[in-house]
Short mmCIF file of C-alpha atoms in Angstrom, two decimals:
data_model
loop_
_atom_site.label_atom_id
_atom_site.label_comp_id
_atom_site.label_asym_id
_atom_site.label_seq_id
_atom_site.Cartn_x
_atom_site.Cartn_y
_atom_site.Cartn_z
CA MET A 1 0.00 0.00 0.00
CA SER A 2 1.55 3.29 -1.08
CA VAL A 3 1.16 6.62 0.69
CA THR A 4 -1.25 7.71 -2.03
CA ASP A 5 -3.59 4.81 -1.25
CA ARG A 6 -3.54 5.71 2.43
CA GLU A 7 -4.38 9.32 1.61
CA VAL A 8 -7.23 8.19 -0.61
CA ILE A 9 -8.74 6.10 2.19
CA GLU A 10 -8.37 8.94 4.68
CA ALA A 11 -9.81 11.42 2.20
CA GLU A 12 -12.80 9.13 1.70
CA ARG A 13 -13.47 9.01 5.45
CA ASP A 14 -13.03 12.78 5.77
CA GLY A 15 -15.22 13.31 2.72
CA ARG A 16 -18.03 11.35 4.34
CA LYS A 17 -17.80 13.49 7.47
CA ARG A 18 -17.81 16.67 5.37
CA GLU A 19 -20.58 15.21 3.16
CA ARG A 20 -18.12 15.36 0.25
CA CYS A 21 -16.96 12.34 -1.76
CA PRO A 22 -14.21 13.43 -4.17
CA VAL A 23 -13.02 9.83 -4.26
CA GLU A 24 -16.38 8.59 -5.55
CA GLU A 25 -16.41 11.24 -8.27
CA ALA A 26 -12.91 10.19 -9.34
CA GLU A 27 -14.03 6.56 -9.57
CA GLU A 28 -16.91 7.40 -11.91
#
């Protein structure tokens, strides 16, 4: 697991708390 992957996971959790999912948009 690279640092980028860890940041993506953390960003996803933070995004859910902030009601923002930039990770989901990137996946689509």
